[in-house]
CSV table of C-alpha atoms and ligand atoms in Angstrom, one decimal:
chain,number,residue,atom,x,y,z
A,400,UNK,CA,-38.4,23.3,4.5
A,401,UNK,CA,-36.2,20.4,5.6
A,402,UNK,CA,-33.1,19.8,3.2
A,403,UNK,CA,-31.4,17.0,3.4
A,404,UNK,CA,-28.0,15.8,2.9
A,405,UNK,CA,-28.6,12.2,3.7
A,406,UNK,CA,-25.2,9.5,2.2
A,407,UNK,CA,-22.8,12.2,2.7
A,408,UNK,CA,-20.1,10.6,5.1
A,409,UNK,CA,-19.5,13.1,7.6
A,410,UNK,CA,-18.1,16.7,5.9
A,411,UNK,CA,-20.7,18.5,8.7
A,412,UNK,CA,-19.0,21.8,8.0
A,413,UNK,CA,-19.3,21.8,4.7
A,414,UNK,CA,-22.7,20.4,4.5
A,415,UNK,CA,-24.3,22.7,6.8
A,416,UNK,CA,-22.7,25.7,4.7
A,417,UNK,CA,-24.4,24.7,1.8
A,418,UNK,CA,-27.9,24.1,3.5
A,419,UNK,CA,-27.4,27.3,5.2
A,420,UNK,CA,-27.0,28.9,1.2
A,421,UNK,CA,-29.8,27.3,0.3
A,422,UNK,CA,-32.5,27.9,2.8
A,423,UNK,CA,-31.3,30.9,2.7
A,424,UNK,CA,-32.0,31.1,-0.7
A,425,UNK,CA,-28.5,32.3,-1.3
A,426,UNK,CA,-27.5,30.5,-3.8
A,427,UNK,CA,-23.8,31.1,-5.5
A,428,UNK,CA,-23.3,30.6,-9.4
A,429,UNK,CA,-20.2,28.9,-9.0
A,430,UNK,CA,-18.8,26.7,-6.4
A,431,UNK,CA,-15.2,25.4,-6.0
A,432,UNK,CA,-15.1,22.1,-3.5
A,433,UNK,CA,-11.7,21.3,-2.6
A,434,UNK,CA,-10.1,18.6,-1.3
A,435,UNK,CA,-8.3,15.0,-1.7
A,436,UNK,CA,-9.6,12.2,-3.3
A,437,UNK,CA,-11.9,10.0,-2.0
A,438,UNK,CA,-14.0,13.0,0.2
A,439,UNK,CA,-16.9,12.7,-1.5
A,440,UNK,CA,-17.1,16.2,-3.4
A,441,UNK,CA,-18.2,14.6,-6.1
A,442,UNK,CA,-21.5,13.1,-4.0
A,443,UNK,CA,-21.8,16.5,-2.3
A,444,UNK,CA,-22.0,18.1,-5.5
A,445,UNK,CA,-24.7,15.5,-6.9
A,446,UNK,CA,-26.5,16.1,-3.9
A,447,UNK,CA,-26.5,19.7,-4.3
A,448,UNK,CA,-28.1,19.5,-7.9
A,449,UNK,CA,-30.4,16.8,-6.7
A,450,UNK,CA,-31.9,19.8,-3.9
A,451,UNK,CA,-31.7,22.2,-6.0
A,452,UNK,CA,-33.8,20.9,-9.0
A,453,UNK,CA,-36.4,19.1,-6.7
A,454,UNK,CA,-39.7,20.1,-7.1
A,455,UNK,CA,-40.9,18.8,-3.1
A,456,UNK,CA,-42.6,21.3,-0.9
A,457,UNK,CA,-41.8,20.0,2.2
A,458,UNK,CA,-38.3,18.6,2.2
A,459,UNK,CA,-35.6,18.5,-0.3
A,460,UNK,CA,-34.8,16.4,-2.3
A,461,UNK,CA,-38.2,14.4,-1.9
A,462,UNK,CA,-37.2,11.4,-3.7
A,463,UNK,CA,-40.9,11.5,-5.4
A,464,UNK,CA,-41.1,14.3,-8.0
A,465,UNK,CA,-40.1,13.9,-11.8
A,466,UNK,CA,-36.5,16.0,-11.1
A,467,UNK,CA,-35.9,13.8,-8.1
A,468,UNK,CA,-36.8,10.6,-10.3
A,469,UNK,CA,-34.4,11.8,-12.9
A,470,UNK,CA,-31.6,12.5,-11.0
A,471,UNK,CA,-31.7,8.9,-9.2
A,472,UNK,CA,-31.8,7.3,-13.1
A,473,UNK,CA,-28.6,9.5,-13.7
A,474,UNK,CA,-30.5,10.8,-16.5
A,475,UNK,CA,-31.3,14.1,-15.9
A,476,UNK,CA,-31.1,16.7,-18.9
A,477,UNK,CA,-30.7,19.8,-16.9
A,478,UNK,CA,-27.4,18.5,-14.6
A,479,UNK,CA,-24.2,17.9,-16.2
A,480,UNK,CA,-21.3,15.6,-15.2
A,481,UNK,CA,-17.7,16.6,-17.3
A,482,UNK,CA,-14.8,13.9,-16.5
A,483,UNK,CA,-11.5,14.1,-18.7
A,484,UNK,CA,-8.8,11.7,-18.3
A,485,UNK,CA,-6.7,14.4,-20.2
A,486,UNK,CA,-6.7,18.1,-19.9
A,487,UNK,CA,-10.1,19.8,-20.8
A,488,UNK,CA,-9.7,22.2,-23.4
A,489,UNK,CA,-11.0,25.7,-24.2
A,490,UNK,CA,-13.6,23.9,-27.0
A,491,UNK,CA,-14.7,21.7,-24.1
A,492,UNK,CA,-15.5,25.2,-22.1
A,493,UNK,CA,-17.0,27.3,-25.1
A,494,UNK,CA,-18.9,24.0,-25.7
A,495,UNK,CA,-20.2,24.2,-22.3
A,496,UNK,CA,-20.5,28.3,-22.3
A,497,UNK,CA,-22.4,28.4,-25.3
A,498,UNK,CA,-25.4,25.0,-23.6
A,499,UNK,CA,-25.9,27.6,-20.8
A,500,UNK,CA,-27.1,30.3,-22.9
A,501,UNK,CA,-29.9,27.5,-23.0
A,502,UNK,CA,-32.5,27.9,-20.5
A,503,UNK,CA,-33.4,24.3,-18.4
A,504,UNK,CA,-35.5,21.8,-20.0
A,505,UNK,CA,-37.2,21.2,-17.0
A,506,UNK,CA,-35.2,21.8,-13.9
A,507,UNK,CA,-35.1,25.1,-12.1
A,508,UNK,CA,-31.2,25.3,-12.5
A,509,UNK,CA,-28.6,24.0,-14.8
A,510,UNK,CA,-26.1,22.1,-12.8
A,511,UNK,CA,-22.4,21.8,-14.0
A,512,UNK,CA,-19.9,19.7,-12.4
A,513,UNK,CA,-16.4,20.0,-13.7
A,514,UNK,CA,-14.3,16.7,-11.7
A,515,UNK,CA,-10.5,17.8,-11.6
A,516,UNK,CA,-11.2,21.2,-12.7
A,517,UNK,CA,-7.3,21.7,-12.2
A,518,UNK,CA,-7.5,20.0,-15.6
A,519,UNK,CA,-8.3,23.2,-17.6
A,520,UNK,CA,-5.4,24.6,-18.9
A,521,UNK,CA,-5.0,28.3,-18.7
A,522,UNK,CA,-6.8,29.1,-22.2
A,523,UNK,CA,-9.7,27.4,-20.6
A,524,UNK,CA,-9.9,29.0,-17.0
A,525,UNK,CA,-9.7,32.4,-19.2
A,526,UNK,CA,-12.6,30.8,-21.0
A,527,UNK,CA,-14.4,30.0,-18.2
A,528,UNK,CA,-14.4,33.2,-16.6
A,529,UNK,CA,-16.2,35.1,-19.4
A,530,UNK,CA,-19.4,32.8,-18.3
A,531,UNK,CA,-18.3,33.6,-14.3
A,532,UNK,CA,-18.6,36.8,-15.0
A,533,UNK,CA,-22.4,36.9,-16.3
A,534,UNK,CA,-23.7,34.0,-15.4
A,535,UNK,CA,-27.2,33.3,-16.1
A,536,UNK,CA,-29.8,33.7,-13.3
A,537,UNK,CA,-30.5,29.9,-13.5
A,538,UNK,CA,-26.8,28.4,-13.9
A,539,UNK,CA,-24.9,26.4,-11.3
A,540,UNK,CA,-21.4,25.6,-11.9
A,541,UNK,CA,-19.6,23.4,-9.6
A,542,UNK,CA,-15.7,23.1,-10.0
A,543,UNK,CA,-14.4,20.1,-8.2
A,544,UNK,CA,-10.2,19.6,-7.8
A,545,UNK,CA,-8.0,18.3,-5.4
A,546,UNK,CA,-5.5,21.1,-5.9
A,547,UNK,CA,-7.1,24.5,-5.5
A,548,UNK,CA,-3.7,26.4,-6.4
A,549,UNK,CA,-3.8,25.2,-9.9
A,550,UNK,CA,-6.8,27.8,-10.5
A,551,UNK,CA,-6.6,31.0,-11.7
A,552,UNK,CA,-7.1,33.5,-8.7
A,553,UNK,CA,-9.2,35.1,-10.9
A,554,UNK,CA,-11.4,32.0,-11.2
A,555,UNK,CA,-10.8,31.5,-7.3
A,556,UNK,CA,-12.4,34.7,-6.2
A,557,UNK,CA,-15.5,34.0,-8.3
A,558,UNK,CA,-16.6,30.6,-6.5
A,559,UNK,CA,-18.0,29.9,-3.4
A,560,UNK,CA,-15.4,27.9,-1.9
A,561,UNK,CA,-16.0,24.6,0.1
A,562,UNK,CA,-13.4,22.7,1.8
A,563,UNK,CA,-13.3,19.4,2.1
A,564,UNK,CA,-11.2,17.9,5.3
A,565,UNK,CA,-10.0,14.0,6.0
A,566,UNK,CA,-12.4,12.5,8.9
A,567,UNK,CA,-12.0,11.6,12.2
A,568,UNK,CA,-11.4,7.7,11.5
A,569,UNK,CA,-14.9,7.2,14.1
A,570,UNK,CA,-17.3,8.5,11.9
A,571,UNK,CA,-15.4,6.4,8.8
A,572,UNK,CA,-15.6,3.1,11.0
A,573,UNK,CA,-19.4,3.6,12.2
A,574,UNK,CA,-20.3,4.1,8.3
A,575,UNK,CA,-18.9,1.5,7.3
A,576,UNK,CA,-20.0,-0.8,10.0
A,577,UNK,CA,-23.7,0.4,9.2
A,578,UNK,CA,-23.7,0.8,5.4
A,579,UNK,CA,-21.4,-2.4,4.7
A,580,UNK,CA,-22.5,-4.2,7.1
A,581,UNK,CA,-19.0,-5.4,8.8
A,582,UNK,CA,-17.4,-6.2,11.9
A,583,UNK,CA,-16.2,-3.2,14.3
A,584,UNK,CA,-12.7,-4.9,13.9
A,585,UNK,CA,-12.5,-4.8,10.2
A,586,UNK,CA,-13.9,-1.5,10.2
A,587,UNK,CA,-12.0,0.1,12.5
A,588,UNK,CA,-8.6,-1.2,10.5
A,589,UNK,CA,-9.8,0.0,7.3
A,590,UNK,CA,-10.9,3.4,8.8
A,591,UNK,CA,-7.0,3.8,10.7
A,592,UNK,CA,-5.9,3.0,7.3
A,593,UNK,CA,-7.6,5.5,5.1
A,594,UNK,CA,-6.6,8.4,7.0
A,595,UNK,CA,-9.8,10.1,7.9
A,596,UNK,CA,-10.9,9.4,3.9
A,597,UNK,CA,-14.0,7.2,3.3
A,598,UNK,CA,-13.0,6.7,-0.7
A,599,UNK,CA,-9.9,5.1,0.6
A,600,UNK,CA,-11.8,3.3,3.1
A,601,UNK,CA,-14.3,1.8,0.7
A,602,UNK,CA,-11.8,1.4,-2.4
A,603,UNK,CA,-9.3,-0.5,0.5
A,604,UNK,CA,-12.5,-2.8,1.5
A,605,UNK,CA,-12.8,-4.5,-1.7
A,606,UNK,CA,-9.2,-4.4,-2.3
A,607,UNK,CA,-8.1,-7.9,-2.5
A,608,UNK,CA,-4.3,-7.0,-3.0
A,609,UNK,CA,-4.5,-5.1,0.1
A,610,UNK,CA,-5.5,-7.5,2.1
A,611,UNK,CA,-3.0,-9.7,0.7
A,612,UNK,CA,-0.2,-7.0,1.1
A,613,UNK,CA,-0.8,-7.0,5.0
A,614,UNK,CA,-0.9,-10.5,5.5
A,615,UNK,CA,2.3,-10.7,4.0
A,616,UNK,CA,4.1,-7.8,5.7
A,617,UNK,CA,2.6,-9.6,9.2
A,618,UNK,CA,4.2,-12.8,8.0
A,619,UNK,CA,7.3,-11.1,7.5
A,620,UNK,CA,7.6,-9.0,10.4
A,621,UNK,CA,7.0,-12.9,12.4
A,622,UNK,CA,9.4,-14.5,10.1
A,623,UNK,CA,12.1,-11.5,11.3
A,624,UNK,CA,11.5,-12.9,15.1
A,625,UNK,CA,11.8,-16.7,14.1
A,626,UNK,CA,13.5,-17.5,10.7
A,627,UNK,CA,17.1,-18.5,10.0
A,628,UNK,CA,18.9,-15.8,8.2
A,629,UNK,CA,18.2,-17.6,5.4
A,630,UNK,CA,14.7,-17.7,5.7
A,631,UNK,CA,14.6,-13.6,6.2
A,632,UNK,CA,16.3,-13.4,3.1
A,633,UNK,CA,14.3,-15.3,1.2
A,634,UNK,CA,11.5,-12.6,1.8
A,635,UNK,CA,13.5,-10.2,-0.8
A,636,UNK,CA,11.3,-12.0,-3.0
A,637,UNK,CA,8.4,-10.3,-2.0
A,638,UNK,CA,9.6,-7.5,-1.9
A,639,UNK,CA,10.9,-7.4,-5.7
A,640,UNK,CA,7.4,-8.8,-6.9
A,641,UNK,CA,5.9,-6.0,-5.3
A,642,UNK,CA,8.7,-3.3,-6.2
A,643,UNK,CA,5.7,-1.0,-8.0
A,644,UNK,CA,4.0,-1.3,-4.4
A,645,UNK,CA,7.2,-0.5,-2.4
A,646,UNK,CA,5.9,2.4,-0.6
A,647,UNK,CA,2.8,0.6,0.7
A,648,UNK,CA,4.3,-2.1,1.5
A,649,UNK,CA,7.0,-0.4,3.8
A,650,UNK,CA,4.2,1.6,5.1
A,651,UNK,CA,2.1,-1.3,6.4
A,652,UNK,CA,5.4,-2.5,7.9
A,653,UNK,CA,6.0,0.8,9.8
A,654,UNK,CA,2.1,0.9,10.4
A,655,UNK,CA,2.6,-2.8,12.0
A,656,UNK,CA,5.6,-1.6,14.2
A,657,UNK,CA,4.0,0.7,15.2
A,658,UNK,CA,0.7,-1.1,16.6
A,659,UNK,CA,3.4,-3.1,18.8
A,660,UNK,CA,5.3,-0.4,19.8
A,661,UNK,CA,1.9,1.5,21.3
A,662,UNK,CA,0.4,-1.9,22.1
A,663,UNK,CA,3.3,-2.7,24.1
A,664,UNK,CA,3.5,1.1,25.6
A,665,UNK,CA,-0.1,1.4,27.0
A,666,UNK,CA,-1.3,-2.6,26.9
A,667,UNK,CA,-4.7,-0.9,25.3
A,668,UNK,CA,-5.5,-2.3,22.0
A,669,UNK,CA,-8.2,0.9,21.5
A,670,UNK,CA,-5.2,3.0,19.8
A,671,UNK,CA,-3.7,0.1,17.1
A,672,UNK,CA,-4.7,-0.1,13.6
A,673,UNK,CA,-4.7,-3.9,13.1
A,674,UNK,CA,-6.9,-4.3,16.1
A,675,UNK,CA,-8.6,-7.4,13.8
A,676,UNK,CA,-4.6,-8.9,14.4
A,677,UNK,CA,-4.6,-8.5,18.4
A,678,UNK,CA,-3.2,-11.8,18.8
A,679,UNK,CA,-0.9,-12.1,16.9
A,680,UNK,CA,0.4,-8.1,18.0
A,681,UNK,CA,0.0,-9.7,21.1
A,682,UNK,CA,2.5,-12.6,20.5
A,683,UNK,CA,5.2,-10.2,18.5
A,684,UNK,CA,5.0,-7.0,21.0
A,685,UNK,CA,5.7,-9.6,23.9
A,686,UNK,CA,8.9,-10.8,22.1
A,687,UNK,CA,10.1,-7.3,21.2
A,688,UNK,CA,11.6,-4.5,23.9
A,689,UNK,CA,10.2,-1.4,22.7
A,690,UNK,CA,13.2,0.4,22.3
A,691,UNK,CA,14.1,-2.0,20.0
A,692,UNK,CA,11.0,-1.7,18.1
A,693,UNK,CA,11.6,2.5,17.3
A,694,UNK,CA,14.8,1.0,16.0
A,695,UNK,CA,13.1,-1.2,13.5
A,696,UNK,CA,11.1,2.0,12.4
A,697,UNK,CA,13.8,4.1,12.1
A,698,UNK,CA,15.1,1.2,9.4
A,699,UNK,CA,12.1,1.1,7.6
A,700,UNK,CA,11.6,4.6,7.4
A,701,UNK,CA,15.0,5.0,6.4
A,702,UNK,CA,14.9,2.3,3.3
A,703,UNK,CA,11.8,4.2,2.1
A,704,UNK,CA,13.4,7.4,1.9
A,705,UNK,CA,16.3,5.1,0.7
A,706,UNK,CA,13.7,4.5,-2.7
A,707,UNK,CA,13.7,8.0,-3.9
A,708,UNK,CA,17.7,7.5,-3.9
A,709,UNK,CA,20.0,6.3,-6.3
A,710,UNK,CA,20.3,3.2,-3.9
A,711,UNK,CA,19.6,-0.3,-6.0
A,712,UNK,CA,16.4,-1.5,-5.1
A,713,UNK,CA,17.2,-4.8,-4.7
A,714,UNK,CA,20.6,-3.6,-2.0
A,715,UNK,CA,18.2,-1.3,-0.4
A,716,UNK,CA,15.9,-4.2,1.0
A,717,UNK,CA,18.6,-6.4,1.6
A,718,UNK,CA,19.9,-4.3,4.0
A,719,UNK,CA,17.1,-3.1,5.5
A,720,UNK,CA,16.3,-7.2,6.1
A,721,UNK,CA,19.9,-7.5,8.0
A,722,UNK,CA,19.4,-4.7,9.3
A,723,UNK,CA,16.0,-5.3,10.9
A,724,UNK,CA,17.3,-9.2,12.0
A,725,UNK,CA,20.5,-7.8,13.5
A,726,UNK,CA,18.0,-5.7,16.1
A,727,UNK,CA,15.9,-8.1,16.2
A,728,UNK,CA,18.3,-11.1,17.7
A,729,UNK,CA,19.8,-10.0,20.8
A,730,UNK,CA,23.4,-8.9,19.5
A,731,UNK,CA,22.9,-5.0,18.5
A,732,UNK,CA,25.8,-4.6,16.9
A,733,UNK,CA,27.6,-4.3,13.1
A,734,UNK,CA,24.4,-3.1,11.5
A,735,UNK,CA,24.9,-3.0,7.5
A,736,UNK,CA,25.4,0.3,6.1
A,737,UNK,CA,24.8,1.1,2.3
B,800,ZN,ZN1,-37.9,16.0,-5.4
């Protein structure tokens, strides 16, 4: 029997656990995946109920029988999705308790999967435990939360517990440069960026704002090495339109530093992030002395921790602007203090 787990981006550890469980026919009654948004628990746990329900002889899931047919449509009555924007309430849980009692339509197993199961409040974990404890022989509840320590310990020790890790960025970029058909440029920024998540990676791909966001910082960080004062504080503007993106933004700009400050460290452009922005890191690392450039960091990183201050926004990146010129032209003294 050959199961397959094919679409998942990388998670090997966890995959192979659950193949392991169900070749070995070992199959828990509840599961708890953890991990950050964008890992793909929700696909793993899809995939899960797709194998377990399929009807195929030779390898799961077959794609071919009725269950598999069903479960493509979205449609099938034995598998379960709950998704609350707002906390999910003990009515919610008896609700569900009480459709287990219920043997399958058709499927072998009645699949649950409960998305940001951190979402039950206390009442409801309590709730939820009474159908842990005597679950029936055919039901399959899978908890799904990004915060594992919101759970009742109780609840905890009932599940199977999966853990979901970020990615090495590789196996994000090769993904996306076969299953979005891209350039290894773009792909490899976008998979630096996401920090080992392929959600982020994705949601960042067809993120025009983000895109946008970068260009700008880039422009910025050339206007700092070629404007008149005046023109470097004109860029305040940018930064007050995108006040509700502050912390990206400065994190693009440390992220951009920081490119030039390796780039210009080890001349190999294998290690930067914006490798799709080589010339240009190219034409901005050869105007900069590194030294200066873990200056400029410093700066950065200190207006961002500046934001969760009582420091006026609008202060905060003026400074920071001075700041950055005053390193950046070849005096290094008087630096602005808030
Ligand atoms: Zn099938």
């Amino acid at each position: 029997m050959k199961i397959n787990f094919e679409g998942i981006v990388g998670q090997k550890q966890a995959v192979e656990k659950l193949k392991r469980t169900l070749k070995n026919n070992q199959i828990s009654h509840a599961y708890l995946f953890e991990g950050e948004k964008g890992l793909g628990k929700k696909d793993i746990a899809l995939k899960l109920a797709l194998v377990l329900n399929c009807t195929g002889d030779d390898r799961k899931p077959c794609n071919k029988c009725n269950s598999c047919i069903k479960m493509a449509g979205g449609n099938h009555p034995d598998v379960k999705i709950i998704e609350k924007d707002g906390i999910i309430r003990i009515d919610e849980i008896r609700r569900i308790a009480g459709e287990m009692q219920l043997k399958p339509y058709e499927g072998r197993y009645k699949v649950y999967i409960i998305c940001d199961a951190d979402r039950m409040n206390i009442e409801s974990q309590n709730a939820l435990l009474k159908t842990l404890e005597e679950p029936p022989s055919y039901a399959v509840l899978i908890l799904l939360t990004t915060r594992g320590d919101s759970l009742l310990p109780t609840v905890i020790s009932r599940c199977q517990v999966i853990k979901l890790y970020p990615e090495n960025p590789e196996v994000i970029k090769y993904y996306l440069i076969e299953n979005k058909k891209i350039d290894e440029g773009q792909a490899h920024m976008l998979a630096a960026f996401s920090g080992g998540i392929a959600g982020r990676a994705v949601e960042l791909l067809d993120n025009p704002d983000f895109y946008y966001r970068r260009e700008k910082i880039i422009e910025i960080c050339n206007k700092l090495l070629t404007s008149s004062l005046f023109g470097v504080l004109e860029q305040i503007v940018f930064f007050e339109e995108q006040r509700p993106h502050i912390e990206e933004i400065l994190g693009l700009m440390i992220n951009w530093y920081r490119d030039l400050l390796i780039y210009s460290e080890t001349k190999n452009a294998d290690f930067i992030t914006n490798i799709d922005k080589k010339e240009e890191i190219d034409f901005q690392a050869a105007k900069i002395d590194p030294v200066k450039i873990r200056d400029i960091i410093f700066i950065i990183e200190k207006s961002k921790s500046d934001l969760k201050s009582n420091v006026q926004f609008h202060l905060n990146m003026e400074v920071m602007l001075l700041n950055l010129r005053e390193v950046l032209s070849d005096g290094n003294s008087g630096r602005s203090e808030i």
